Coordinates of N, CA and C in Angstrom, one line a residue:
M190 N 88.8 92.2 118.4 CA 88.1 93.2 117.7 C 86.7 92.8 117.4
D191 N 85.7 93.7 117.7 CA 84.4 93.3 117.3 C 84.1 93.7 115.9
R192 N 82.9 93.4 115.4 CA 82.7 93.6 114.0 C 82.7 95.0 113.6
L193 N 82.2 95.9 114.4 CA 82.3 97.3 114.1 C 83.7 97.8 114.0
D194 N 84.6 97.4 114.9 CA 86.0 97.8 114.8 C 86.6 97.2 113.5
I195 N 86.2 96.0 113.1 CA 86.7 95.4 111.9 C 86.3 96.3 110.7
M196 N 85.0 96.7 110.7 CA 84.5 97.5 109.6 C 85.3 98.8 109.5
R197 N 85.5 99.4 110.7 CA 86.3 100.7 110.7 C 87.7 100.5 110.2
L198 N 88.3 99.4 110.6 CA 89.7 99.1 110.1 C 89.6 98.9 108.6
F199 N 88.7 98.1 108.1 CA 88.6 97.9 106.6 C 88.4 99.3 105.9
M200 N 87.5 100.1 106.4 CA 87.3 101.4 105.8 C 88.5 102.2 105.8
R201 N 89.3 102.2 106.9 CA 90.5 103.0 107.0 C 91.5 102.5 106.0
I202 N 91.6 101.2 105.9 CA 92.6 100.7 104.9 C 92.3 101.2 103.5
V203 N 91.0 101.1 103.1 CA 90.6 101.5 101.8 C 90.8 103.0 101.6
E204 N 90.5 103.8 102.6 CA 90.6 105.3 102.5 C 92.1 105.7 102.5
R205 N 92.9 105.0 103.3 CA 94.4 105.4 103.3 C 95.2 104.7 102.3
E206 N 94.6 103.6 101.6 CA 95.2 102.8 100.6 C 96.5 102.2 101.2
S207 N 96.4 101.8 102.5 CA 97.6 101.3 103.1 C 97.3 100.6 104.4
F208 N 97.8 99.4 104.6 CA 97.6 98.7 105.9 C 98.4 99.4 106.9
T209 N 99.6 99.8 106.6 CA 100.5 100.4 107.6 C 99.9 101.7 108.1
Q210 N 99.5 102.6 107.3 CA 98.9 103.8 107.7 C 97.6 103.6 108.5
A211 N 96.8 102.7 108.0 CA 95.5 102.4 108.7 C 95.8 101.9 110.1
A212 N 96.7 100.9 110.2 CA 97.1 100.3 111.5 C 97.6 101.4 112.4
Q213 N 98.4 102.3 112.0 CA 99.0 103.4 112.8 C 97.8 104.3 113.3
D214 N 96.9 104.6 112.4 CA 95.8 105.5 112.7 C 94.9 104.8 113.9
M215 N 94.9 103.5 113.9 CA 94.0 102.8 114.8 C 94.8 102.2 116.0
N216 N 96.1 102.6 116.1 CA 97.0 102.1 117.1 C 97.1 100.6 117.2
L217 N 97.3 100.0 116.1 CA 97.4 98.5 116.0 C 98.7 98.2 115.3
P218 N 99.3 97.0 115.6 CA 100.4 96.5 114.8 C 99.9 96.2 113.4
R219 N 100.8 96.5 112.4 CA 100.4 96.2 111.0 C 100.0 94.7 110.9
S220 N 100.7 93.8 111.6 CA 100.4 92.4 111.4 C 99.0 92.1 111.9
T221 N 98.6 92.8 113.0 CA 97.2 92.6 113.5 C 96.2 93.0 112.4
A222 N 96.4 94.1 111.8 CA 95.5 94.6 110.7 C 95.4 93.6 109.6
T223 N 96.6 93.1 109.2 CA 96.6 92.1 108.1 C 95.9 90.9 108.5
D224 N 96.1 90.4 109.7 CA 95.4 89.1 110.1 C 93.9 89.3 110.2
V225 N 93.5 90.5 110.7 CA 92.1 90.8 110.9 C 91.4 90.8 109.5
I226 N 92.0 91.4 108.5 CA 91.4 91.5 107.2 C 91.4 90.1 106.5
K227 N 92.5 89.3 106.7 CA 92.5 88.0 106.1 C 91.4 87.2 106.7
A228 N 91.1 87.3 108.0 CA 90.0 86.5 108.7 C 88.7 87.0 108.2
L229 N 88.6 88.3 108.0 CA 87.3 88.9 107.4 C 87.1 88.3 106.0
E230 N 88.1 88.3 105.2 CA 87.9 87.8 103.8 C 87.5 86.3 103.9
K231 N 88.1 85.6 104.8 CA 87.8 84.2 104.9 C 86.3 84.0 105.4
R232 N 85.9 84.8 106.4 CA 84.6 84.7 106.9 C 83.5 85.0 105.8
L233 N 83.8 86.1 105.0 CA 82.9 86.5 103.9 C 83.1 85.7 102.6
D234 N 84.2 84.9 102.6 CA 84.5 84.1 101.4 C 84.6 85.0 100.2
A235 N 85.3 86.1 100.3 CA 85.5 87.0 99.3 C 86.8 87.8 99.4
R236 N 87.5 88.0 98.3 CA 88.7 88.8 98.4 C 88.2 90.3 98.3
L237 N 88.5 91.1 99.3 CA 88.1 92.5 99.4 C 89.1 93.5 98.9
L238 N 90.4 93.1 99.0 CA 91.4 94.1 98.7 C 92.5 93.5 97.7
H239 N 92.9 94.3 96.7 CA 94.0 94.0 95.9 C 95.2 94.5 96.7
R240 N 96.3 93.7 96.8 CA 97.4 94.1 97.6 C 98.7 94.0 96.7
T241 N 99.4 95.1 96.6 CA 100.8 95.0 96.0 C 101.7 95.6 97.1
T242 N 103.0 95.5 96.7 CA 104.0 96.0 97.7 C 103.8 97.5 97.9
R243 N 103.2 98.2 97.0 CA 103.1 99.7 97.1 C 101.7 100.2 97.3
Q244 N 100.7 99.4 97.0 CA 99.3 99.9 97.0 C 98.3 98.9 97.5
V245 N 97.3 99.4 98.1 CA 96.1 98.6 98.4 C 94.9 99.2 97.8
S246 N 94.1 98.5 97.2 CA 92.8 99.0 96.6 C 91.7 98.0 96.7
P247 N 90.5 98.4 96.8 CA 89.4 97.5 96.9 C 89.1 96.7 95.6
T248 N 88.7 95.5 95.8 CA 88.2 94.7 94.6 C 86.8 95.2 94.4
P249 N 86.1 94.8 93.4 CA 84.7 95.1 93.2 C 83.9 94.7 94.4
E250 N 84.1 93.5 95.0 CA 83.4 93.1 96.2 C 83.8 94.0 97.4
G251 N 85.1 94.4 97.4 CA 85.5 95.3 98.5 C 84.8 96.6 98.4
E252 N 84.6 97.1 97.2 CA 83.9 98.4 97.0 C 82.5 98.3 97.6
V253 N 81.8 97.2 97.3 CA 80.4 97.0 97.8 C 80.5 96.9 99.3
Y254 N 81.4 96.1 99.8 CA 81.5 96.0 101.3 C 81.8 97.3 101.9
Y255 N 82.7 98.1 101.3 CA 83.1 99.4 101.9 C 81.8 100.3 102.0
R256 N 81.0 100.4 100.9 CA 79.8 101.2 100.9 C 78.9 100.8 102.0
R257 N 78.7 99.5 102.2 CA 77.8 99.0 103.2 C 78.4 99.3 104.6
C258 N 79.7 99.1 104.8 CA 80.3 99.4 106.1 C 80.1 100.9 106.4
H259 N 80.4 101.7 105.4 CA 80.3 103.2 105.5 C 78.9 103.6 106.0
H260 N 77.9 103.0 105.4 CA 76.5 103.2 105.7 C 76.2 102.8 107.2
I261 N 76.6 101.6 107.5 CA 76.4 101.0 108.8 C 77.0 101.9 109.9
V262 N 78.3 102.2 109.7 CA 79.0 103.0 110.7 C 78.4 104.4 110.9
A263 N 78.1 105.0 109.8 CA 77.4 106.3 109.8 C 76.1 106.3 110.6
E264 N 75.3 105.2 110.4 CA 74.0 105.1 111.1 C 74.3 104.9 112.6
I265 N 75.2 104.1 112.9 CA 75.5 103.9 114.4 C 76.0 105.2 115.0
E266 N 76.9 105.9 114.3 CA 77.4 107.2 114.9 C 76.3 108.2 115.0
E267 N 75.4 108.3 114.0 CA 74.3 109.2 114.1 C 73.3 108.8 115.2
S268 N 73.1 107.6 115.4 CA 72.2 107.1 116.5 C 72.8 107.5 117.8
E269 N 74.1 107.3 118.0 CA 74.7 107.7 119.3 C 74.7 109.2 119.5
R270 N 75.0 109.9 118.4 CA 74.9 111.4 118.6 C 73.5 111.9 119.0
G271 N 72.5 111.3 118.3 CA 71.1 111.6 118.7 C 70.8 111.2 120.1
F272 N 71.2 110.1 120.5 CA 70.9 109.6 121.9 C 71.6 110.6 122.9
R273 N 72.9 110.9 122.7 CA 73.6 111.8 123.6 C 72.9 113.1 123.7
A274 N 72.5 113.7 122.5 CA 71.9 115.0 122.5 C 70.5 114.9 123.2
H275 N 69.8 113.8 123.1 CA 68.5 113.7 123.7 C 68.6 113.6 125.2
C276 N 69.7 113.0 125.7 CA 69.9 112.8 127.1 C 70.5 114.0 127.8
E277 N 71.0 115.0 127.1 CA 71.6 116.2 127.7 C 70.6 117.2 128.2

């Protein structure tokens, strides 16, 4: 997974409040989603999600990262839409 895909996965987990549902949405095994987020947290040296057996929610650091990811992904998608529209 590239960094953009990881950001999208993280965002989906926060939005769905579930590793399982986010993994299904992205056609990934749940174990892959879990491993990717663990590696992300290790790379950032920050805990991004509170995990319980029934719920997933962002930590304060996770909230900040979510907002940044949301902004970045929206900018990229807007850039691509603008480029496609310009080329048509």
